[in-house]
Amino acid sequence: MSDGDTLTVSDKPKPALTVKPQSSVFTGDRVTLSCDVGQLTGWTILWSKDSNPESTGDETKTLESVSVSDEGEYRCRAQRGNYYSEFSNTVKIIVKVRPKPVVDVDPDRRVFRGETVTLTCHIQQTGVWQYSLYKDHKQDHIIGREQNYKISSVDPSHSGVYSCRGAQTQAATHTQMSDGVTLTVSDLPRSTLTVTPDSPVFTGETVTLKCVIETYSDWRYEWYKDSVMLQTSDRYTVNRDTLTIRGVITNELGQYWCRGQRDERPNSSQSSSVSLSVKDSPRSTLTVTPYSPVFTGETVNLTCVIESHSNWRWRNYQTYGWIYEWTPEWRYEWYTDSVMLETSDRYTVNRNTLTIRGVITSDQGQYWCRGQRDERPSSSQESNQINLIINDLKPKPELTSDPAGAALTGNTVTLICRMNPATGWDFYWYKHILNSETKTETNSYRVKIDSVSAGGQYWCRAGRGKPVYYTQYSDALWVNVTGEREHSI
């Protein structure tokens, strides 16, 4: 009888499936699956994923660089001959895309010397990360290991390209390398103030002051005259970096400067000051001929005289020295009330004189003039205003005699032709018949009574301008001659 041998019958074995480093991994990680059958020998390991057919392998299955396609549920069992163990527990491997950090720069990627800058490495994936910050793509040299890397008082040597990467030591995994962020360190911004046109400027001109601040465009601009900050108004307008002063006046001369403000650092930049000198523009004087009031049908001349202007002047040229040159003439503008007059058959212009032919009542109004030219000063001041009054009724002079009444032969009678207004007229005298005309520049006409025939009807009328505007004829005045003057012995 042989020695006896013990046969032990156990429950069907169930392998234990484990995964390292963990079941949730990133693309590119290395994952190891271990199927432990225990102390049993002679088994073949069968591996299955999801519903795919089983494959034969070792107790250890290694995925060297996982991809999204490796994600799924894994299990294993053992085979010996035609006998199979139970299936192991199921391990679900989750494969996530490897995160890519983002480097943020505060306050900005472009900063100024002396500022404090913080570079932050942001990783969207949760977890405990160790950070590595690199400069200029030198991955063998880590300049910082904190998520927030602060640089106090930056200078141009800190300029460069910064990138970061995160790592999880326990999981033996790391993120992708972030894209590089360029940090530029510049000198503090300088403000430059320019004035157009060049100083001195003339009253009435539009002056533009432009404040140019280097490197940044998000400034809020402040404008100062001497020590007073200017406020916007109808004459002071601001369009970002430009201050416009419309119609400058003499009390606006002074020192002007600008300053930029913004919410981020550096929050201020101040320019040097510029001196603005203001001179009076040439004065314009408007005269009218004939004097107002005028009468419908008359010809009126308005003359615009701009003072202190000669068409010749001396100018200094570096090459040729002083040269006497011709300067541009004025172009004259004429206005009634606020409307600029246009030339027509009735409105004609000859240099500085506007002629209105055959005035009508609608020509009545306030007239003024101004000069314009291409060279500074490009505009004269507005002239005085003349109120042109137009009477619709043709005037009629009054004819009287001195002495009045009968005249003796040998005496002299003075005829007086009165007009209102009294000045600016020539006078025309008629005796008996209207086609006998005598002209005088005064309103009196002496008639010597040589004989009785010197008596009779007399008329007068007045005229002025070119072409001559004539008044109505006066009423007839009878000069009666009664006899000879008595002679004393």
PDB file of C-alpha atoms in Angstrom, residues 85-342:
ATOM      1  CA  SER A  85     -10.440  31.008 -12.487  1.00  0.00           C
ATOM      2  CA  GLU A  86     -13.044  33.559 -11.708  1.00  0.00           C
ATOM      3  CA  PHE A  87     -12.692  37.048 -13.190  1.00  0.00           C
ATOM      4  CA  SER A  88     -10.769  39.550 -11.111  1.00  0.00           C
ATOM      5  CA  ASN A  89     -12.172  42.774  -9.842  1.00  0.00           C
ATOM      6  CA  THR A  90     -12.656  45.419 -12.533  1.00  0.00           C
ATOM      7  CA  VAL A  91     -10.259  48.369 -12.730  1.00  0.00           C
ATOM      8  CA  LYS A  92     -11.451  51.425 -14.655  1.00  0.00           C
ATOM      9  CA  ILE A  93      -8.625  53.453 -16.142  1.00  0.00           C
ATOM     10  CA  ILE A  94      -9.524  57.078 -16.895  1.00  0.00           C
ATOM     11  CA  VAL A  95      -7.200  58.848 -19.328  1.00  0.00           C
ATOM     12  CA  LYS A  96      -7.342  62.646 -19.276  1.00  0.00           C
ATOM     13  CA  VAL A  97      -5.597  65.011 -21.659  1.00  0.00           C
ATOM     14  CA  ARG A  98      -2.396  66.208 -20.058  1.00  0.00           C
ATOM     15  CA  PRO A  99      -3.014  69.766 -18.786  1.00  0.00           C
ATOM     16  CA  LYS A 100      -1.139  72.700 -20.249  1.00  0.00           C
ATOM     17  CA  PRO A 101      -0.439  75.528 -17.800  1.00  0.00           C
ATOM     18  CA  VAL A 102      -0.848  79.215 -18.604  1.00  0.00           C
ATOM     19  CA  VAL A 103       1.548  81.879 -17.376  1.00  0.00           C
ATOM     20  CA  ASP A 104      -0.090  85.137 -16.345  1.00  0.00           C
ATOM     21  CA  VAL A 105       1.818  88.359 -15.794  1.00  0.00           C
ATOM     22  CA  ASP A 106       0.619  91.022 -13.376  1.00  0.00           C
ATOM     23  CA  PRO A 107       0.365  93.935 -13.933  1.00  0.00           C
ATOM     24  CA  ASP A 108       1.121  93.433 -17.625  1.00  0.00           C
ATOM     25  CA  ARG A 109       3.520  91.788 -20.018  1.00  0.00           C
ATOM     26  CA  ARG A 110       5.001  95.193 -20.723  1.00  0.00           C
ATOM     27  CA  VAL A 111       6.124  96.895 -17.534  1.00  0.00           C
ATOM     28  CA  PHE A 112       8.351  99.741 -16.484  1.00  0.00           C
ATOM     29  CA  ARG A 113      11.615  99.802 -14.616  1.00  0.00           C
ATOM     30  CA  GLY A 114      11.082  99.700 -10.846  1.00  0.00           C
ATOM     31  CA  GLU A 115       7.669  98.010 -10.890  1.00  0.00           C
ATOM     32  CA  THR A 116       6.815  94.833  -8.973  1.00  0.00           C
ATOM     33  CA  VAL A 117       5.813  92.012 -11.308  1.00  0.00           C
ATOM     34  CA  THR A 118       4.195  88.676 -10.402  1.00  0.00           C
ATOM     35  CA  LEU A 119       4.283  85.675 -12.757  1.00  0.00           C
ATOM     36  CA  THR A 120       1.639  83.053 -11.945  1.00  0.00           C
ATOM     37  CA  CYS A 121       1.520  79.465 -13.280  1.00  0.00           C
ATOM     38  CA  HIS A 122      -2.126  78.421 -13.654  1.00  0.00           C
ATOM     39  CA  ILE A 123      -3.007  74.679 -13.995  1.00  0.00           C
ATOM     40  CA  GLN A 124      -6.660  73.979 -14.636  1.00  0.00           C
ATOM     41  CA  GLN A 125      -6.473  70.375 -13.351  1.00  0.00           C
ATOM     42  CA  THR A 126      -7.047  69.954  -9.612  1.00  0.00           C
ATOM     43  CA  GLY A 127      -4.431  68.308  -7.500  1.00  0.00           C
ATOM     44  CA  VAL A 128      -1.321  69.045  -5.495  1.00  0.00           C
ATOM     45  CA  TRP A 129       1.242  70.412  -7.900  1.00  0.00           C
ATOM     46  CA  GLN A 130       4.859  71.358  -7.691  1.00  0.00           C
ATOM     47  CA  TYR A 131       5.714  74.236  -9.984  1.00  0.00           C
ATOM     48  CA  SER A 132       8.789  74.955 -12.064  1.00  0.00           C
ATOM     49  CA  LEU A 133       9.321  78.345 -13.765  1.00  0.00           C
ATOM     50  CA  TYR A 134      11.776  78.696 -16.628  1.00  0.00           C
ATOM     51  CA  LYS A 135      13.196  81.694 -18.486  1.00  0.00           C
ATOM     52  CA  ASP A 136      14.151  81.849 -22.147  1.00  0.00           C
ATOM     53  CA  HIS A 137      13.360  78.111 -22.679  1.00  0.00           C
ATOM     54  CA  LYS A 138      16.232  76.956 -20.459  1.00  0.00           C
ATOM     55  CA  GLN A 139      14.638  73.804 -19.005  1.00  0.00           C
ATOM     56  CA  ASP A 140      17.815  72.820 -17.223  1.00  0.00           C
ATOM     57  CA  HIS A 141      17.604  75.961 -15.079  1.00  0.00           C
ATOM     58  CA  ILE A 142      14.596  76.465 -12.805  1.00  0.00           C
ATOM     59  CA  ILE A 143      14.284  80.067 -11.602  1.00  0.00           C
ATOM     60  CA  GLY A 144      11.279  79.522  -9.339  1.00  0.00           C
ATOM     61  CA  ARG A 145       9.355  76.673  -7.707  1.00  0.00           C
ATOM     62  CA  GLU A 146       6.307  78.565  -6.430  1.00  0.00           C
ATOM     63  CA  GLN A 147       3.051  79.078  -8.259  1.00  0.00           C
ATOM     64  CA  ASN A 148       3.455  82.847  -7.854  1.00  0.00           C
ATOM     65  CA  TYR A 149       6.902  84.203  -8.686  1.00  0.00           C
ATOM     66  CA  LYS A 150       7.408  87.822  -7.669  1.00  0.00           C
ATOM     67  CA  ILE A 151      10.063  90.121  -9.092  1.00  0.00           C
ATOM     68  CA  SER A 152      10.518  93.311  -7.096  1.00  0.00           C
ATOM     69  CA  SER A 153      11.855  96.427  -8.821  1.00  0.00           C
ATOM     70  CA  VAL A 154      12.249  94.975 -12.292  1.00  0.00           C
ATOM     71  CA  ASP A 155      14.904  96.207 -14.695  1.00  0.00           C
ATOM     72  CA  PRO A 156      15.594  95.403 -18.350  1.00  0.00           C
ATOM     73  CA  SER A 157      17.618  92.289 -17.380  1.00  0.00           C
ATOM     74  CA  HIS A 158      14.333  90.655 -16.339  1.00  0.00           C
ATOM     75  CA  SER A 159      13.014  90.917 -19.882  1.00  0.00           C
ATOM     76  CA  GLY A 160      12.561  87.547 -21.540  1.00  0.00           C
ATOM     77  CA  VAL A 161      10.268  84.613 -22.286  1.00  0.00           C
ATOM     78  CA  TYR A 162       8.817  82.821 -19.259  1.00  0.00           C
ATOM     79  CA  SER A 163       7.181  79.362 -19.202  1.00  0.00           C
ATOM     80  CA  CYS A 164       6.201  76.884 -16.493  1.00  0.00           C
ATOM     81  CA  ARG A 165       5.346  73.240 -15.841  1.00  0.00           C
ATOM     82  CA  GLY A 166       3.681  71.391 -12.955  1.00  0.00           C
ATOM     83  CA  ALA A 167       4.509  67.971 -11.498  1.00  0.00           C
ATOM     84  CA  GLN A 168       2.872  65.534  -9.090  1.00  0.00           C
ATOM     85  CA  THR A 169       5.600  63.521  -7.339  1.00  0.00           C
ATOM     86  CA  GLN A 170       3.332  60.885  -5.827  1.00  0.00           C
ATOM     87  CA  ALA A 171       1.692  60.169  -9.166  1.00  0.00           C
ATOM     88  CA  ALA A 172       5.000  60.488 -11.030  1.00  0.00           C
ATOM     89  CA  THR A 173       3.299  62.708 -13.640  1.00  0.00           C
ATOM     90  CA  HIS A 174       3.685  66.195 -14.945  1.00  0.00           C
ATOM     91  CA  THR A 175       1.884  68.712 -17.154  1.00  0.00           C
ATOM     92  CA  GLN A 176       2.856  69.933 -20.578  1.00  0.00           C
ATOM     93  CA  MET A 177       5.150  72.936 -20.839  1.00  0.00           C
ATOM     94  CA  SER A 178       3.167  76.156 -21.048  1.00  0.00           C
ATOM     95  CA  ASP A 179       3.445  78.546 -23.946  1.00  0.00           C
ATOM     96  CA  GLY A 180       6.075  81.197 -23.414  1.00  0.00           C
ATOM     97  CA  VAL A 181       5.012  84.655 -22.240  1.00  0.00           C
ATOM     98  CA  THR A 182       7.240  87.569 -23.164  1.00  0.00           C
ATOM     99  CA  LEU A 183       7.978  90.076 -20.404  1.00  0.00           C
ATOM    100  CA  THR A 184       9.313  93.412 -21.632  1.00  0.00           C
ATOM    101  CA  VAL A 185      10.791  95.867 -19.154  1.00  0.00           C
ATOM    102  CA  SER A 186      10.995  99.436 -20.447  1.00  0.00           C
ATOM    103  CA  ASP A 187      12.171 102.698 -19.000  1.00  0.00           C
ATOM    104  CA  LEU A 188       9.538 104.846 -17.329  1.00  0.00           C
ATOM    105  CA  PRO A 189       7.257 106.529 -19.885  1.00  0.00           C
ATOM    106  CA  ARG A 190       8.143 110.029 -20.948  1.00  0.00           C
ATOM    107  CA  SER A 191       5.598 112.676 -21.893  1.00  0.00           C
ATOM    108  CA  THR A 192       6.247 115.052 -24.764  1.00  0.00           C
ATOM    109  CA  LEU A 193       4.072 118.122 -25.275  1.00  0.00           C
ATOM    110  CA  THR A 194       3.865 119.756 -28.694  1.00  0.00           C
ATOM    111  CA  VAL A 195       2.016 122.903 -29.748  1.00  0.00           C
ATOM    112  CA  THR A 196       0.517 123.617 -33.167  1.00  0.00           C
ATOM    113  CA  PRO A 197       0.916 126.213 -34.571  1.00  0.00           C
ATOM    114  CA  ASP A 198       4.285 127.338 -33.271  1.00  0.00           C
ATOM    115  CA  SER A 199       4.316 129.950 -30.532  1.00  0.00           C
ATOM    116  CA  PRO A 200       3.631 132.842 -30.673  1.00  0.00           C
ATOM    117  CA  VAL A 201       0.031 132.379 -31.702  1.00  0.00           C
ATOM    118  CA  PHE A 202      -2.483 135.048 -32.596  1.00  0.00           C
ATOM    119  CA  THR A 203      -5.773 135.843 -30.965  1.00  0.00           C
ATOM    120  CA  GLY A 204      -8.633 134.033 -32.616  1.00  0.00           C
ATOM    121  CA  GLU A 205      -6.469 131.147 -33.790  1.00  0.00           C
ATOM    122  CA  THR A 206      -7.157 127.516 -32.898  1.00  0.00           C
ATOM    123  CA  VAL A 207      -4.274 126.024 -30.910  1.00  0.00           C
ATOM    124  CA  THR A 208      -3.681 122.280 -30.553  1.00  0.00           C
ATOM    125  CA  LEU A 209      -1.567 120.859 -27.725  1.00  0.00           C
ATOM    126  CA  LYS A 210      -0.726 117.165 -28.050  1.00  0.00           C
ATOM    127  CA  CYS A 211       0.564 115.094 -25.152  1.00  0.00           C
ATOM    128  CA  VAL A 212       2.505 112.056 -26.401  1.00  0.00           C
ATOM    129  CA  ILE A 213       3.310 109.417 -23.774  1.00  0.00           C
ATOM    130  CA  GLU A 214       5.547 106.556 -24.852  1.00  0.00           C
ATOM    131  CA  THR A 215       4.621 102.851 -24.852  1.00  0.00           C
ATOM    132  CA  TYR A 216       1.083 102.949 -23.478  1.00  0.00           C
ATOM    133  CA  SER A 217      -2.216 104.090 -24.977  1.00  0.00           C
ATOM    134  CA  ASP A 218      -4.620 103.788 -22.026  1.00  0.00           C
ATOM    135  CA  TRP A 219      -3.837 107.108 -20.346  1.00  0.00           C
ATOM    136  CA  ARG A 220      -6.317 109.616 -19.035  1.00  0.00           C
ATOM    137  CA  TYR A 221      -4.895 113.026 -19.819  1.00  0.00           C
ATOM    138  CA  GLU A 222      -4.859 116.057 -17.559  1.00  0.00           C
ATOM    139  CA  TRP A 223      -4.011 119.533 -18.824  1.00  0.00           C
ATOM    140  CA  TYR A 224      -2.550 122.375 -16.804  1.00  0.00           C
ATOM    141  CA  LYS A 225      -1.897 126.074 -17.343  1.00  0.00           C
ATOM    142  CA  ASP A 226       0.714 127.188 -14.847  1.00  0.00           C
ATOM    143  CA  SER A 227      -0.547 125.386 -11.705  1.00  0.00           C
ATOM    144  CA  VAL A 228      -4.272 125.259 -12.580  1.00  0.00           C
ATOM    145  CA  MET A 229      -5.852 122.188 -14.150  1.00  0.00           C
ATOM    146  CA  LEU A 230      -7.934 123.122 -17.186  1.00  0.00           C
ATOM    147  CA  GLN A 231     -11.581 122.100 -17.402  1.00  0.00           C
ATOM    148  CA  THR A 232     -13.361 121.314 -20.662  1.00  0.00           C
ATOM    149  CA  SER A 233     -15.676 123.999 -22.035  1.00  0.00           C
ATOM    150  CA  ASP A 234     -16.925 125.361 -25.340  1.00  0.00           C
ATOM    151  CA  ARG A 235     -13.419 126.662 -26.054  1.00  0.00           C
ATOM    152  CA  TYR A 236     -11.357 123.953 -24.319  1.00  0.00           C
ATOM    153  CA  THR A 237     -12.043 120.514 -25.765  1.00  0.00           C
ATOM    154  CA  VAL A 238     -10.124 117.292 -25.139  1.00  0.00           C
ATOM    155  CA  ASN A 239      -9.929 114.321 -27.483  1.00  0.00           C
ATOM    156  CA  ARG A 240      -7.825 111.750 -25.646  1.00  0.00           C
ATOM    157  CA  ASP A 241      -4.256 113.082 -25.931  1.00  0.00           C
ATOM    158  CA  THR A 242      -5.117 116.380 -27.627  1.00  0.00           C
ATOM    159  CA  LEU A 243      -6.257 119.665 -26.090  1.00  0.00           C
ATOM    160  CA  THR A 244      -7.805 122.156 -28.503  1.00  0.00           C
ATOM    161  CA  ILE A 245      -8.164 125.835 -27.597  1.00  0.00           C
ATOM    162  CA  ARG A 246     -10.498 127.602 -29.981  1.00  0.00           C
ATOM    163  CA  GLY A 247     -10.234 131.345 -30.434  1.00  0.00           C
ATOM    164  CA  VAL A 248      -7.292 132.022 -28.127  1.00  0.00           C
ATOM    165  CA  ILE A 249      -7.178 135.322 -26.275  1.00  0.00           C
ATOM    166  CA  THR A 250      -4.246 137.236 -24.846  1.00  0.00           C
ATOM    167  CA  ASN A 251      -4.771 136.172 -21.227  1.00  0.00           C
ATOM    168  CA  GLU A 252      -4.190 132.551 -22.254  1.00  0.00           C
ATOM    169  CA  LEU A 253      -0.464 133.055 -22.532  1.00  0.00           C
ATOM    170  CA  GLY A 254       1.465 131.042 -19.943  1.00  0.00           C
ATOM    171  CA  GLN A 255       3.165 127.730 -19.183  1.00  0.00           C
ATOM    172  CA  TYR A 256       1.249 124.655 -20.325  1.00  0.00           C
ATOM    173  CA  TRP A 257       1.981 121.047 -19.396  1.00  0.00           C
ATOM    174  CA  CYS A 258       0.233 117.697 -19.402  1.00  0.00           C
ATOM    175  CA  ARG A 259       0.068 114.611 -17.241  1.00  0.00           C
ATOM    176  CA  GLY A 260      -1.207 111.117 -17.910  1.00  0.00           C
ATOM    177  CA  GLN A 261      -3.065 109.038 -15.337  1.00  0.00           C
ATOM    178  CA  ARG A 262      -4.168 105.425 -15.450  1.00  0.00           C
ATOM    179  CA  ASP A 263      -5.380 102.752 -13.044  1.00  0.00           C
ATOM    180  CA  GLU A 264      -2.414 100.433 -13.536  1.00  0.00           C
ATOM    181  CA  ARG A 265       1.196 101.100 -12.667  1.00  0.00           C
ATOM    182  CA  PRO A 266       2.909 103.331 -13.522  1.00  0.00           C
ATOM    183  CA  ASN A 267      -0.116 105.528 -12.966  1.00  0.00           C
ATOM    184  CA  SER A 268       1.386 108.930 -13.766  1.00  0.00           C
ATOM    185  CA  SER A 269       3.593 110.552 -16.364  1.00  0.00           C
ATOM    186  CA  GLN A 270       4.296 114.288 -16.477  1.00  0.00           C
ATOM    187  CA  SER A 271       5.613 116.336 -19.379  1.00  0.00           C
ATOM    188  CA  SER A 272       7.875 119.326 -19.315  1.00  0.00           C
ATOM    189  CA  SER A 273       6.112 122.665 -19.793  1.00  0.00           C
ATOM    190  CA  VAL A 274       5.914 124.748 -22.945  1.00  0.00           C
ATOM    191  CA  SER A 275       5.450 128.492 -23.045  1.00  0.00           C
ATOM    192  CA  LEU A 276       2.517 129.775 -25.069  1.00  0.00           C
ATOM    193  CA  SER A 277       2.838 133.369 -26.236  1.00  0.00           C
ATOM    194  CA  VAL A 278      -0.313 135.061 -27.564  1.00  0.00           C
ATOM    195  CA  LYS A 279      -0.336 138.180 -29.723  1.00  0.00           C
ATOM    196  CA  ASP A 280      -3.264 140.194 -30.957  1.00  0.00           C
ATOM    197  CA  SER A 281      -4.386 139.328 -34.484  1.00  0.00           C
ATOM    198  CA  PRO A 282      -4.374 142.257 -36.916  1.00  0.00           C
ATOM    199  CA  ARG A 283      -7.353 144.494 -36.358  1.00  0.00           C
ATOM    200  CA  SER A 284      -9.960 145.007 -39.051  1.00  0.00           C
ATOM    201  CA  THR A 285     -11.824 148.282 -39.479  1.00  0.00           C
ATOM    202  CA  LEU A 286     -14.966 148.519 -41.592  1.00  0.00           C
ATOM    203  CA  THR A 287     -16.117 151.818 -43.108  1.00  0.00           C
ATOM    204  CA  VAL A 288     -19.158 152.535 -45.250  1.00  0.00           C
ATOM    205  CA  THR A 289     -19.741 155.066 -47.996  1.00  0.00           C
ATOM    206  CA  PRO A 290     -22.133 156.799 -48.048  1.00  0.00           C
ATOM    207  CA  TYR A 291     -22.903 157.073 -44.378  1.00  0.00           C
ATOM    208  CA  SER A 292     -25.919 155.256 -43.040  1.00  0.00           C
ATOM    209  CA  PRO A 293     -28.806 155.721 -43.453  1.00  0.00           C
ATOM    210  CA  VAL A 294     -28.851 155.139 -47.199  1.00  0.00           C
ATOM    211  CA  PHE A 295     -31.728 155.043 -49.629  1.00  0.00           C
ATOM    212  CA  THR A 296     -33.070 152.282 -51.852  1.00  0.00           C
ATOM    213  CA  GLY A 297     -31.364 152.310 -55.206  1.00  0.00           C
ATOM    214  CA  GLU A 298     -28.090 153.785 -53.934  1.00  0.00           C
ATOM    215  CA  THR A 299     -24.673 152.166 -54.395  1.00  0.00           C
ATOM    216  CA  VAL A 300     -22.977 151.395 -51.083  1.00  0.00           C
ATOM    217  CA  ASN A 301     -19.257 150.719 -50.636  1.00  0.00           C
ATOM    218  CA  LEU A 302     -17.969 148.876 -47.542  1.00  0.00           C
ATOM    219  CA  THR A 303     -14.180 149.022 -47.138  1.00  0.00           C
ATOM    220  CA  CYS A 304     -12.269 146.629 -44.866  1.00  0.00           C
ATOM    221  CA  VAL A 305      -8.886 147.947 -43.658  1.00  0.00           C
ATOM    222  CA  ILE A 306      -6.539 145.496 -41.868  1.00  0.00           C
ATOM    223  CA  GLU A 307      -3.911 147.308 -39.822  1.00  0.00           C
ATOM    224  CA  SER A 308      -0.194 146.595 -39.425  1.00  0.00           C
ATOM    225  CA  HIS A 309       0.072 144.621 -42.604  1.00  0.00           C
ATOM    226  CA  SER A 310       2.464 145.120 -45.458  1.00  0.00           C
ATOM    227  CA  ASN A 311       2.812 142.780 -48.386  1.00  0.00           C
ATOM    228  CA  TRP A 312       6.581 143.127 -48.092  1.00  0.00           C
ATOM    229  CA  ARG A 313       8.720 141.935 -45.203  1.00  0.00           C
ATOM    230  CA  TRP A 314      12.263 140.908 -44.301  1.00  0.00           C
ATOM    231  CA  ARG A 315      12.965 137.241 -43.641  1.00  0.00           C
ATOM    232  CA  ASN A 316      16.215 135.667 -42.462  1.00  0.00           C
ATOM    233  CA  TYR A 317      17.463 132.642 -44.380  1.00  0.00           C
ATOM    234  CA  GLN A 318      20.569 130.772 -43.217  1.00  0.00           C
ATOM    235  CA  THR A 319      21.900 130.357 -46.749  1.00  0.00           C
ATOM    236  CA  TYR A 320      21.188 133.759 -48.258  1.00  0.00           C
ATOM    237  CA  GLY A 321      20.859 135.983 -45.224  1.00  0.00           C
ATOM    238  CA  TRP A 322      18.075 138.534 -45.072  1.00  0.00           C
ATOM    239  CA  ILE A 323      15.673 138.572 -48.010  1.00  0.00           C
ATOM    240  CA  TYR A 324      12.921 141.055 -48.731  1.00  0.00           C
ATOM    241  CA  GLU A 325       9.953 138.973 -49.823  1.00  0.00           C
ATOM    242  CA  TRP A 326       6.331 139.339 -50.839  1.00  0.00           C
ATOM    243  CA  THR A 327       3.839 137.893 -48.379  1.00  0.00           C
ATOM    244  CA  PRO A 328       0.372 136.571 -49.227  1.00  0.00           C
ATOM    245  CA  GLU A 329      -2.389 139.120 -49.506  1.00  0.00           C
ATOM    246  CA  TRP A 330      -5.548 138.980 -47.468  1.00  0.00           C
ATOM    247  CA  ARG A 331      -8.709 137.396 -48.772  1.00  0.00           C
ATOM    248  CA  TYR A 332     -11.595 139.432 -47.457  1.00  0.00           C
ATOM    249  CA  GLU A 333     -14.792 137.933 -46.096  1.00  0.00           C
ATOM    250  CA  TRP A 334     -17.961 139.930 -45.693  1.00  0.00           C
ATOM    251  CA  TYR A 335     -20.805 139.155 -43.345  1.00  0.00           C
ATOM    252  CA  THR A 336     -24.264 140.494 -42.685  1.00  0.00           C
ATOM    253  CA  ASP A 337     -25.396 139.434 -39.259  1.00  0.00           C
ATOM    254  CA  SER A 338     -23.928 135.856 -39.156  1.00  0.00           C
ATOM    255  CA  VAL A 339     -24.197 135.011 -42.868  1.00  0.00           C
ATOM    256  CA  MET A 340     -21.180 135.316 -45.177  1.00  0.00           C
ATOM    257  CA  LEU A 341     -22.016 137.225 -48.348  1.00  0.00           C
ATOM    258  CA  GLU A 342     -21.474 135.700 -51.768  1.00  0.00           C
TER     259      GLU A 342
END
